[in-house]
Amino acid sequence: MSFVLDLFTMGAVLAGALFFLAGTVGLLRFPDPLTRLHALTKADNLGLGLIVIGLLPQVAWPLGAFKLIAIWLMALFAATTISQLMARAARDGEPVR
Amino acid sequence: MTLALAVDIGLALLVLAVAGWTIAVRDTFAAVIGFVAYGLLLALVWVRLAAPDVALTEAAVGSGLTGLLLLSASARLRHAKTSAAPPGPVLQWAAGALCILIAAGLAALVLLLPDPAPTLAPAAVAHLPATGLGNPVTGVLMVYRAIDTFLESVVLLPALLGVWSLASEGDWGGAPILRHPRPDGALTLMAQVLPPLGIIVGVYLCWNSADHPGGAFQGGAVLAAMWVLALLAGLVDAPPIRQRGLRVLLVAGAAVLLAVGLAGIGLAGAFLAYPEHYSKPLILAIEMALVLSIAVALALLVAGPPVRTPS
């Protein structure tokens, strides 16, 4: 059973890492702020989410699992807010770097 | 090579790369972002060195708060006229040489340390039960080297006075303004949802520091961040700096620490000594006062000089 769980962890974390890689490539290659934000949110939402899901079988239930999920939700919340602010600034033509 | 060693080497290389990039990049804003990333990576390094207390401080104060201060400084500079000529080659080379000298000196010190390095850690742990604390770092900060903590809590006040002294003549006593140009939508939601959680985390970091990693500075930085968030979203206004309650809060931490320290002369025979069996409640009382003062001071440092003429 633990072998299957380990396999699940490896698969999910690897998939998450892939999303981070893709997001980073997008961040570096995409032409304008909105598309770059789009690439970045994939890494935040899916990449981190997959890594958290993958790590869930490896931590103590329930406290460790709750901590991981809380971290994921906080990161999602922060990333969403920042994306909104940056996208609005980009739309209004304020200097975005 | 074990996996942990590979991660450590990768982390060290990443820290060096980000540090180099932060120095090399020309744009001030980009350099600040690099500095924040560098601080967060450094926090990971401290975790790998099994120093979670230092990691928390680095993440909250070193990277987060200092990054925020630098960010607001760079924003102010962007509006300022850049009339000053860039430093000449002589000054640049001198600064570079001095930096290299300091870095080489530090590296030499680390490499020349005897092996095993002299340490007070066993002595600190051996006397920990007498303090009633479980976290040796808090023991050092609040008992063995309480004078350092006292000076740290005091030094925030001249720093804040330095920021306040940038106010124009007519604005003295007024309130600083720290607000996003258009505080609505997502930012408002964040500023409404996050502070309840953040306040719990901040108080927890301080309250729990007797036995677990954390402390007044880490907790204070988190509390300050929550206040700054509410200020940015325009949910609250910064208080005028002449307000008496605000000033009492600012000095409360240092004042409580000083009062307990002076009482220690009579009750325990030395400045900053705690009477036996009362050390833990006294330390907790000091930390609770400290965390409030630090939070207010750090948030006001970010808020900047007062700009609103007192009405």
PDB file of N, CA and C in Angstrom, chain B residues 52-149:
ATOM      1  N   PRO B  52      15.079  27.276  12.582  1.00  0.00           N
ATOM      2  CA  PRO B  52      13.787  27.816  12.150  1.00  0.00           C
ATOM      3  C   PRO B  52      13.516  29.218  12.685  1.00  0.00           C
ATOM      4  N   ASP B  53      14.066  29.548  13.877  1.00  0.00           N
ATOM      5  CA  ASP B  53      13.845  30.897  14.419  1.00  0.00           C
ATOM      6  C   ASP B  53      14.436  31.949  13.487  1.00  0.00           C
ATOM      7  N   VAL B  54      15.682  31.702  13.055  1.00  0.00           N
ATOM      8  CA  VAL B  54      16.347  32.648  12.156  1.00  0.00           C
ATOM      9  C   VAL B  54      15.626  32.680  10.820  1.00  0.00           C
ATOM     10  N   ALA B  55      15.160  31.513  10.366  1.00  0.00           N
ATOM     11  CA  ALA B  55      14.453  31.452   9.089  1.00  0.00           C
ATOM     12  C   ALA B  55      13.197  32.316   9.132  1.00  0.00           C
ATOM     13  N   LEU B  56      12.442  32.220  10.226  1.00  0.00           N
ATOM     14  CA  LEU B  56      11.222  33.017  10.361  1.00  0.00           C
ATOM     15  C   LEU B  56      11.555  34.503  10.356  1.00  0.00           C
ATOM     16  N   THR B  57      12.620  34.890  11.092  1.00  0.00           N
ATOM     17  CA  THR B  57      13.004  36.302  11.126  1.00  0.00           C
ATOM     18  C   THR B  57      13.421  36.772   9.746  1.00  0.00           C
ATOM     19  N   GLU B  58      14.220  35.963   9.061  1.00  0.00           N
ATOM     20  CA  GLU B  58      14.690  36.344   7.732  1.00  0.00           C
ATOM     21  C   GLU B  58      13.513  36.528   6.779  1.00  0.00           C
ATOM     22  N   ALA B  59      12.558  35.594   6.824  1.00  0.00           N
ATOM     23  CA  ALA B  59      11.418  35.677   5.910  1.00  0.00           C
ATOM     24  C   ALA B  59      10.542  36.879   6.244  1.00  0.00           C
ATOM     25  N   ALA B  60      10.274  37.093   7.553  1.00  0.00           N
ATOM     26  CA  ALA B  60       9.316  38.134   7.935  1.00  0.00           C
ATOM     27  C   ALA B  60       9.957  39.520   7.908  1.00  0.00           C
ATOM     28  N   VAL B  61      11.123  39.659   8.549  1.00  0.00           N
ATOM     29  CA  VAL B  61      11.742  40.980   8.689  1.00  0.00           C
ATOM     30  C   VAL B  61      12.743  41.230   7.575  1.00  0.00           C
ATOM     31  N   GLY B  62      13.688  40.288   7.391  1.00  0.00           N
ATOM     32  CA  GLY B  62      14.766  40.502   6.434  1.00  0.00           C
ATOM     33  C   GLY B  62      14.267  40.627   5.014  1.00  0.00           C
ATOM     34  N   SER B  63      13.395  39.694   4.607  1.00  0.00           N
ATOM     35  CA  SER B  63      12.923  39.709   3.232  1.00  0.00           C
ATOM     36  C   SER B  63      11.637  40.513   3.088  1.00  0.00           C
ATOM     37  N   GLY B  64      10.622  40.161   3.881  1.00  0.00           N
ATOM     38  CA  GLY B  64       9.303  40.767   3.715  1.00  0.00           C
ATOM     39  C   GLY B  64       9.293  42.242   4.029  1.00  0.00           C
ATOM     40  N   LEU B  65       9.619  42.588   5.274  1.00  0.00           N
ATOM     41  CA  LEU B  65       9.466  43.974   5.702  1.00  0.00           C
ATOM     42  C   LEU B  65      10.515  44.880   5.079  1.00  0.00           C
ATOM     43  N   THR B  66      11.787  44.435   5.088  1.00  0.00           N
ATOM     44  CA  THR B  66      12.835  45.258   4.472  1.00  0.00           C
ATOM     45  C   THR B  66      12.571  45.413   2.990  1.00  0.00           C
ATOM     46  N   GLY B  67      12.078  44.332   2.351  1.00  0.00           N
ATOM     47  CA  GLY B  67      11.728  44.417   0.945  1.00  0.00           C
ATOM     48  C   GLY B  67      10.660  45.465   0.703  1.00  0.00           C
ATOM     49  N   LEU B  68       9.657  45.493   1.591  1.00  0.00           N
ATOM     50  CA  LEU B  68       8.568  46.468   1.471  1.00  0.00           C
ATOM     51  C   LEU B  68       9.106  47.889   1.620  1.00  0.00           C
ATOM     52  N   LEU B  69      10.018  48.090   2.603  1.00  0.00           N
ATOM     53  CA  LEU B  69      10.611  49.422   2.803  1.00  0.00           C
ATOM     54  C   LEU B  69      11.384  49.850   1.555  1.00  0.00           C
ATOM     55  N   LEU B  70      12.188  48.923   1.009  1.00  0.00           N
ATOM     56  CA  LEU B  70      12.973  49.243  -0.189  1.00  0.00           C
ATOM     57  C   LEU B  70      12.055  49.532  -1.376  1.00  0.00           C
ATOM     58  N   LEU B  71      10.940  48.758  -1.441  1.00  0.00           N
ATOM     59  CA  LEU B  71       9.990  48.934  -2.538  1.00  0.00           C
ATOM     60  C   LEU B  71       9.379  50.328  -2.496  1.00  0.00           C
ATOM     61  N   SER B  72       8.962  50.767  -1.296  1.00  0.00           N
ATOM     62  CA  SER B  72       8.368  52.099  -1.211  1.00  0.00           C
ATOM     63  C   SER B  72       9.432  53.166  -1.470  1.00  0.00           C
ATOM     64  N   ALA B  73      10.685  52.890  -1.048  1.00  0.00           N
ATOM     65  CA  ALA B  73      11.754  53.849  -1.323  1.00  0.00           C
ATOM     66  C   ALA B  73      11.977  53.980  -2.830  1.00  0.00           C
ATOM     67  N   SER B  74      11.964  52.837  -3.531  1.00  0.00           N
ATOM     68  CA  SER B  74      12.196  52.900  -4.984  1.00  0.00           C
ATOM     69  C   SER B  74      11.027  53.585  -5.680  1.00  0.00           C
ATOM     70  N   ALA B  75       9.799  53.393  -5.149  1.00  0.00           N
ATOM     71  CA  ALA B  75       8.641  54.070  -5.738  1.00  0.00           C
ATOM     72  C   ALA B  75       8.765  55.579  -5.552  1.00  0.00           C
ATOM     73  N   ARG B  76       9.235  56.005  -4.356  1.00  0.00           N
ATOM     74  CA  ARG B  76       9.413  57.435  -4.131  1.00  0.00           C
ATOM     75  C   ARG B  76      10.487  58.004  -5.048  1.00  0.00           C
ATOM     76  N   LEU B  77      11.548  57.219  -5.240  1.00  0.00           N
ATOM     77  CA  LEU B  77      12.671  57.702  -6.055  1.00  0.00           C
ATOM     78  C   LEU B  77      12.262  57.854  -7.520  1.00  0.00           C
ATOM     79  N   ARG B  78      11.293  57.001  -7.958  1.00  0.00           N
ATOM     80  CA  ARG B  78      10.890  57.053  -9.354  1.00  0.00           C
ATOM     81  C   ARG B  78      10.284  58.415  -9.684  1.00  0.00           C
ATOM     82  N   HIS B  79       9.568  58.988  -8.671  1.00  0.00           N
ATOM     83  CA  HIS B  79       8.945  60.288  -8.917  1.00  0.00           C
ATOM     84  C   HIS B  79       9.942  61.419  -8.726  1.00  0.00           C
ATOM     85  N   ALA B  80      11.007  61.160  -7.977  1.00  0.00           N
ATOM     86  CA  ALA B  80      11.980  62.218  -7.730  1.00  0.00           C
ATOM     87  C   ALA B  80      12.815  62.469  -8.983  1.00  0.00           C
ATOM     88  N   LYS B  81      13.281  63.697  -9.120  1.00  0.00           N
ATOM     89  CA  LYS B  81      14.134  64.010 -10.266  1.00  0.00           C
ATOM     90  C   LYS B  81      15.505  63.386 -10.046  1.00  0.00           C
ATOM     91  N   THR B  82      16.028  62.752 -11.085  1.00  0.00           N
ATOM     92  CA  THR B  82      17.356  62.156 -10.959  1.00  0.00           C
ATOM     93  C   THR B  82      18.377  63.157 -11.484  1.00  0.00           C
ATOM     94  N   SER B  83      18.645  64.146 -10.634  1.00  0.00           N
ATOM     95  CA  SER B  83      19.572  65.197 -11.051  1.00  0.00           C
ATOM     96  C   SER B  83      21.012  64.825 -10.697  1.00  0.00           C
ATOM     97  N   ALA B  84      21.162  64.009  -9.648  1.00  0.00           N
ATOM     98  CA  ALA B  84      22.506  63.679  -9.202  1.00  0.00           C
ATOM     99  C   ALA B  84      23.204  62.814 -10.245  1.00  0.00           C
ATOM    100  N   ALA B  85      24.443  63.136 -10.532  1.00  0.00           N
ATOM    101  CA  ALA B  85      25.214  62.341 -11.483  1.00  0.00           C
ATOM    102  C   ALA B  85      25.563  60.999 -10.852  1.00  0.00           C
ATOM    103  N   PRO B  86      25.629  59.922 -11.657  1.00  0.00           N
ATOM    104  CA  PRO B  86      26.030  58.628 -11.093  1.00  0.00           C
ATOM    105  C   PRO B  86      27.467  58.719 -10.565  1.00  0.00           C
ATOM    106  N   PRO B  87      27.791  57.942  -9.540  1.00  0.00           N
ATOM    107  CA  PRO B  87      29.131  58.002  -8.960  1.00  0.00           C
ATOM    108  C   PRO B  87      30.191  57.665 -10.006  1.00  0.00           C
ATOM    109  N   GLY B  88      31.322  58.334  -9.915  1.00  0.00           N
ATOM    110  CA  GLY B  88      32.399  58.139 -10.882  1.00  0.00           C
ATOM    111  C   GLY B  88      33.058  56.790 -10.721  1.00  0.00           C
ATOM    112  N   PRO B  89      33.943  56.452 -11.667  1.00  0.00           N
ATOM    113  CA  PRO B  89      34.573  55.126 -11.639  1.00  0.00           C
ATOM    114  C   PRO B  89      35.400  54.896 -10.372  1.00  0.00           C
ATOM    115  N   VAL B  90      36.048  55.962  -9.852  1.00  0.00           N
ATOM    116  CA  VAL B  90      36.883  55.789  -8.654  1.00  0.00           C
ATOM    117  C   VAL B  90      36.033  55.327  -7.477  1.00  0.00           C
ATOM    118  N   LEU B  91      34.886  56.025  -7.295  1.00  0.00           N
ATOM    119  CA  LEU B  91      34.001  55.676  -6.176  1.00  0.00           C
ATOM    120  C   LEU B  91      33.444  54.273  -6.358  1.00  0.00           C
ATOM    121  N   GLN B  92      33.052  53.932  -7.605  1.00  0.00           N
ATOM    122  CA  GLN B  92      32.494  52.600  -7.866  1.00  0.00           C
ATOM    123  C   GLN B  92      33.504  51.509  -7.540  1.00  0.00           C
ATOM    124  N   TRP B  93      34.769  51.728  -7.998  1.00  0.00           N
ATOM    125  CA  TRP B  93      35.800  50.727  -7.734  1.00  0.00           C
ATOM    126  C   TRP B  93      36.090  50.628  -6.241  1.00  0.00           C
ATOM    127  N   ALA B  94      36.095  51.785  -5.561  1.00  0.00           N
ATOM    128  CA  ALA B  94      36.358  51.779  -4.120  1.00  0.00           C
ATOM    129  C   ALA B  94      35.273  51.000  -3.383  1.00  0.00           C
ATOM    130  N   ALA B  95      33.993  51.252  -3.766  1.00  0.00           N
ATOM    131  CA  ALA B  95      32.888  50.549  -3.124  1.00  0.00           C
ATOM    132  C   ALA B  95      32.995  49.052  -3.377  1.00  0.00           C
ATOM    133  N   GLY B  96      33.304  48.702  -4.648  1.00  0.00           N
ATOM    134  CA  GLY B  96      33.443  47.282  -4.981  1.00  0.00           C
ATOM    135  C   GLY B  96      34.553  46.627  -4.194  1.00  0.00           C
ATOM    136  N   ALA B  97      35.713  47.327  -4.105  1.00  0.00           N
ATOM    137  CA  ALA B  97      36.858  46.765  -3.380  1.00  0.00           C
ATOM    138  C   ALA B  97      36.527  46.569  -1.910  1.00  0.00           C
ATOM    139  N   LEU B  98      35.829  47.556  -1.336  1.00  0.00           N
ATOM    140  CA  LEU B  98      35.459  47.458   0.085  1.00  0.00           C
ATOM    141  C   LEU B  98      34.545  46.260   0.315  1.00  0.00           C
ATOM    142  N   CYS B  99      33.561  46.075  -0.591  1.00  0.00           N
ATOM    143  CA  CYS B  99      32.632  44.941  -0.465  1.00  0.00           C
ATOM    144  C   CYS B  99      33.399  43.621  -0.544  1.00  0.00           C
ATOM    145  N   ILE B 100      34.332  43.539  -1.511  1.00  0.00           N
ATOM    146  CA  ILE B 100      35.096  42.300  -1.668  1.00  0.00           C
ATOM    147  C   ILE B 100      35.923  42.039  -0.417  1.00  0.00           C
ATOM    148  N   LEU B 101      36.503  43.134   0.141  1.00  0.00           N
ATOM    149  CA  LEU B 101      37.326  43.007   1.346  1.00  0.00           C
ATOM    150  C   LEU B 101      36.503  42.452   2.505  1.00  0.00           C
ATOM    151  N   ILE B 102      35.287  43.005   2.680  1.00  0.00           N
ATOM    152  CA  ILE B 102      34.429  42.552   3.782  1.00  0.00           C
ATOM    153  C   ILE B 102      34.022  41.098   3.577  1.00  0.00           C
ATOM    154  N   ALA B 103      33.616  40.766   2.326  1.00  0.00           N
ATOM    155  CA  ALA B 103      33.196  39.394   2.041  1.00  0.00           C
ATOM    156  C   ALA B 103      34.351  38.419   2.283  1.00  0.00           C
ATOM    157  N   ALA B 104      35.579  38.821   1.812  1.00  0.00           N
ATOM    158  CA  ALA B 104      36.730  37.940   2.002  1.00  0.00           C
ATOM    159  C   ALA B 104      37.049  37.791   3.485  1.00  0.00           C
ATOM    160  N   GLY B 105      36.934  38.898   4.233  1.00  0.00           N
ATOM    161  CA  GLY B 105      37.202  38.834   5.672  1.00  0.00           C
ATOM    162  C   GLY B 105      36.239  37.893   6.376  1.00  0.00           C
ATOM    163  N   LEU B 106      34.936  38.013   6.033  1.00  0.00           N
ATOM    164  CA  LEU B 106      33.928  37.133   6.645  1.00  0.00           C
ATOM    165  C   LEU B 106      34.208  35.678   6.279  1.00  0.00           C
ATOM    166  N   ALA B 107      34.516  35.451   4.995  1.00  0.00           N
ATOM    167  CA  ALA B 107      34.787  34.082   4.551  1.00  0.00           C
ATOM    168  C   ALA B 107      35.995  33.516   5.291  1.00  0.00           C
ATOM    169  N   ALA B 108      37.040  34.353   5.436  1.00  0.00           N
ATOM    170  CA  ALA B 108      38.242  33.891   6.132  1.00  0.00           C
ATOM    171  C   ALA B 108      37.918  33.541   7.584  1.00  0.00           C
ATOM    172  N   LEU B 109      37.094  34.391   8.230  1.00  0.00           N
ATOM    173  CA  LEU B 109      36.717  34.132   9.621  1.00  0.00           C
ATOM    174  C   LEU B 109      36.026  32.780   9.744  1.00  0.00           C
ATOM    175  N   VAL B 110      35.079  32.532   8.831  1.00  0.00           N
ATOM    176  CA  VAL B 110      34.337  31.270   8.890  1.00  0.00           C
ATOM    177  C   VAL B 110      35.270  30.086   8.656  1.00  0.00           C
ATOM    178  N   LEU B 111      36.180  30.248   7.665  1.00  0.00           N
ATOM    179  CA  LEU B 111      37.051  29.122   7.318  1.00  0.00           C
ATOM    180  C   LEU B 111      38.128  28.894   8.374  1.00  0.00           C
ATOM    181  N   LEU B 112      38.526  29.970   9.095  1.00  0.00           N
ATOM    182  CA  LEU B 112      39.606  29.835  10.065  1.00  0.00           C
ATOM    183  C   LEU B 112      39.120  29.426  11.451  1.00  0.00           C
ATOM    184  N   LEU B 113      37.783  29.284  11.610  1.00  0.00           N
ATOM    185  CA  LEU B 113      37.255  28.875  12.911  1.00  0.00           C
ATOM    186  C   LEU B 113      37.842  27.524  13.295  1.00  0.00           C
ATOM    187  N   PRO B 114      38.227  27.353  14.581  1.00  0.00           N
ATOM    188  CA  PRO B 114      38.685  26.026  14.995  1.00  0.00           C
ATOM    189  C   PRO B 114      37.569  25.002  14.858  1.00  0.00           C
ATOM    190  N   ASP B 115      37.968  23.752  14.654  1.00  0.00           N
ATOM    191  CA  ASP B 115      36.982  22.680  14.483  1.00  0.00           C
ATOM    192  C   ASP B 115      37.102  21.702  15.645  1.00  0.00           C
ATOM    193  N   PRO B 116      36.128  21.512  16.494  1.00  0.00           N
ATOM    194  CA  PRO B 116      34.806  22.121  16.475  1.00  0.00           C
ATOM    195  C   PRO B 116      34.831  23.580  16.925  1.00  0.00           C
ATOM    196  N   ALA B 117      33.925  24.385  16.339  1.00  0.00           N
ATOM    197  CA  ALA B 117      33.876  25.810  16.652  1.00  0.00           C
ATOM    198  C   ALA B 117      33.499  26.008  18.117  1.00  0.00           C
ATOM    199  N   PRO B 118      34.068  27.066  18.749  1.00  0.00           N
ATOM    200  CA  PRO B 118      33.681  27.334  20.131  1.00  0.00           C
ATOM    201  C   PRO B 118      32.189  27.639  20.203  1.00  0.00           C
ATOM    202  N   THR B 119      31.508  27.052  21.180  1.00  0.00           N
ATOM    203  CA  THR B 119      30.061  27.243  21.247  1.00  0.00           C
ATOM    204  C   THR B 119      29.605  27.343  22.699  1.00  0.00           C
ATOM    205  N   LEU B 120      28.580  28.159  22.880  1.00  0.00           N
ATOM    206  CA  LEU B 120      27.960  28.272  24.197  1.00  0.00           C
ATOM    207  C   LEU B 120      26.646  27.501  24.236  1.00  0.00           C
ATOM    208  N   ALA B 121      26.356  26.767  23.140  1.00  0.00           N
ATOM    209  CA  ALA B 121      25.058  26.097  23.052  1.00  0.00           C
ATOM    210  C   ALA B 121      24.808  25.119  24.196  1.00  0.00           C
ATOM    211  N   PRO B 122      25.790  24.243  24.553  1.00  0.00           N
ATOM    212  CA  PRO B 122      25.518  23.321  25.659  1.00  0.00           C
ATOM    213  C   PRO B 122      25.214  24.046  26.965  1.00  0.00           C
ATOM    214  N   ALA B 123      25.974  25.131  27.246  1.00  0.00           N
ATOM    215  CA  ALA B 123      25.722  25.887  28.474  1.00  0.00           C
ATOM    216  C   ALA B 123      24.339  26.521  28.437  1.00  0.00           C
ATOM    217  N   ALA B 124      23.946  27.037  27.253  1.00  0.00           N
ATOM    218  CA  ALA B 124      22.637  27.670  27.132  1.00  0.00           C
ATOM    219  C   ALA B 124      21.522  26.666  27.377  1.00  0.00           C
ATOM    220  N   VAL B 125      21.681  25.465  26.825  1.00  0.00           N
ATOM    221  CA  VAL B 125      20.645  24.442  26.997  1.00  0.00           C
ATOM    222  C   VAL B 125      20.636  23.934  28.440  1.00  0.00           C
ATOM    223  N   ALA B 126      21.826  23.826  29.055  1.00  0.00           N
ATOM    224  CA  ALA B 126      21.913  23.271  30.401  1.00  0.00           C
ATOM    225  C   ALA B 126      21.148  24.123  31.410  1.00  0.00           C
ATOM    226  N   HIS B 127      21.177  25.452  31.235  1.00  0.00           N
ATOM    227  CA  HIS B 127      20.523  26.329  32.203  1.00  0.00           C
ATOM    228  C   HIS B 127      19.104  26.702  31.805  1.00  0.00           C
ATOM    229  N   LEU B 128      18.622  26.125  30.679  1.00  0.00           N
ATOM    230  CA  LEU B 128      17.297  26.488  30.184  1.00  0.00           C
ATOM    231  C   LEU B 128      16.172  26.153  31.173  1.00  0.00           C
ATOM    232  N   PRO B 129      16.210  24.985  31.845  1.00  0.00           N
ATOM    233  CA  PRO B 129      15.111  24.668  32.765  1.00  0.00           C
ATOM    234  C   PRO B 129      14.881  25.745  33.821  1.00  0.00           C
ATOM    235  N   ALA B 130      15.956  26.437  34.246  1.00  0.00           N
ATOM    236  CA  ALA B 130      15.804  27.467  35.265  1.00  0.00           C
ATOM    237  C   ALA B 130      14.973  28.640  34.762  1.00  0.00           C
ATOM    238  N   THR B 131      14.907  28.826  33.428  1.00  0.00           N
ATOM    239  CA  THR B 131      14.168  29.967  32.893  1.00  0.00           C
ATOM    240  C   THR B 131      12.694  29.645  32.684  1.00  0.00           C
ATOM    241  N   GLY B 132      12.343  28.356  32.728  1.00  0.00           N
ATOM    242  CA  GLY B 132      10.956  27.976  32.477  1.00  0.00           C
ATOM    243  C   GLY B 132      10.612  27.955  31.002  1.00  0.00           C
ATOM    244  N   LEU B 133      11.614  28.159  30.135  1.00  0.00           N
ATOM    245  CA  LEU B 133      11.372  28.184  28.695  1.00  0.00           C
ATOM    246  C   LEU B 133      11.785  26.856  28.076  1.00  0.00           C
ATOM    247  N   GLY B 134      11.224  26.558  26.904  1.00  0.00           N
ATOM    248  CA  GLY B 134      11.591  25.332  26.217  1.00  0.00           C
ATOM    249  C   GLY B 134      12.387  25.585  24.949  1.00  0.00           C
ATOM    250  N   ASN B 135      12.355  26.828  24.461  1.00  0.00           N
ATOM    251  CA  ASN B 135      13.050  27.170  23.218  1.00  0.00           C
ATOM    252  C   ASN B 135      14.360  27.887  23.566  1.00  0.00           C
ATOM    253  N   PRO B 136      15.507  27.244  23.296  1.00  0.00           N
ATOM    254  CA  PRO B 136      16.781  27.854  23.687  1.00  0.00           C
ATOM    255  C   PRO B 136      17.027  29.214  23.037  1.00  0.00           C
ATOM    256  N   VAL B 137      16.477  29.418  21.812  1.00  0.00           N
ATOM    257  CA  VAL B 137      16.681  30.715  21.159  1.00  0.00           C
ATOM    258  C   VAL B 137      15.994  31.825  21.961  1.00  0.00           C
ATOM    259  N   THR B 138      14.745  31.541  22.388  1.00  0.00           N
ATOM    260  CA  THR B 138      14.057  32.518  23.215  1.00  0.00           C
ATOM    261  C   THR B 138      14.794  32.718  24.532  1.00  0.00           C
ATOM    262  N   GLY B 139      15.381  31.636  25.051  1.00  0.00           N
ATOM    263  CA  GLY B 139      16.166  31.739  26.281  1.00  0.00           C
ATOM    264  C   GLY B 139      17.314  32.720  26.119  1.00  0.00           C
ATOM    265  N   VAL B 140      18.018  32.612  24.992  1.00  0.00           N
ATOM    266  CA  VAL B 140      19.136  33.529  24.742  1.00  0.00           C
ATOM    267  C   VAL B 140      18.630  34.959  24.605  1.00  0.00           C
ATOM    268  N   LEU B 141      17.528  35.123  23.834  1.00  0.00           N
ATOM    269  CA  LEU B 141      17.048  36.473  23.526  1.00  0.00           C
ATOM    270  C   LEU B 141      16.443  37.159  24.745  1.00  0.00           C
ATOM    271  N   MET B 142      15.733  36.388  25.580  1.00  0.00           N
ATOM    272  CA  MET B 142      14.978  37.021  26.660  1.00  0.00           C
ATOM    273  C   MET B 142      15.663  36.899  28.018  1.00  0.00           C
ATOM    274  N   VAL B 143      16.619  35.988  28.168  1.00  0.00           N
ATOM    275  CA  VAL B 143      17.241  35.802  29.471  1.00  0.00           C
ATOM    276  C   VAL B 143      18.739  36.119  29.424  1.00  0.00           C
ATOM    277  N   TYR B 144      19.499  35.305  28.665  1.00  0.00           N
ATOM    278  CA  TYR B 144      20.956  35.463  28.691  1.00  0.00           C
ATOM    279  C   TYR B 144      21.382  36.798  28.085  1.00  0.00           C
ATOM    280  N   ARG B 145      20.742  37.169  26.970  1.00  0.00           N
ATOM    281  CA  ARG B 145      21.129  38.404  26.283  1.00  0.00           C
ATOM    282  C   ARG B 145      19.941  39.346  26.197  1.00  0.00           C
ATOM    283  N   ALA B 146      19.213  39.494  27.289  1.00  0.00           N
ATOM    284  CA  ALA B 146      18.032  40.360  27.272  1.00  0.00           C
ATOM    285  C   ALA B 146      18.421  41.800  26.947  1.00  0.00           C
ATOM    286  N   ILE B 147      19.654  42.184  27.277  1.00  0.00           N
ATOM    287  CA  ILE B 147      20.074  43.567  27.003  1.00  0.00           C
ATOM    288  C   ILE B 147      20.098  43.834  25.500  1.00  0.00           C
ATOM    289  N   ASP B 148      20.486  42.802  24.720  1.00  0.00           N
ATOM    290  CA  ASP B 148      20.468  42.965  23.257  1.00  0.00           C
ATOM    291  C   ASP B 148      19.046  43.184  22.750  1.00  0.00           C
ATOM    292  N   THR B 149      18.123  42.357  23.292  1.00  0.00           N
ATOM    293  CA  THR B 149      16.729  42.489  22.873  1.00  0.00           C
ATOM    294  C   THR B 149      16.198  43.863  23.247  1.00  0.00           C
TER     295      THR B 149
END
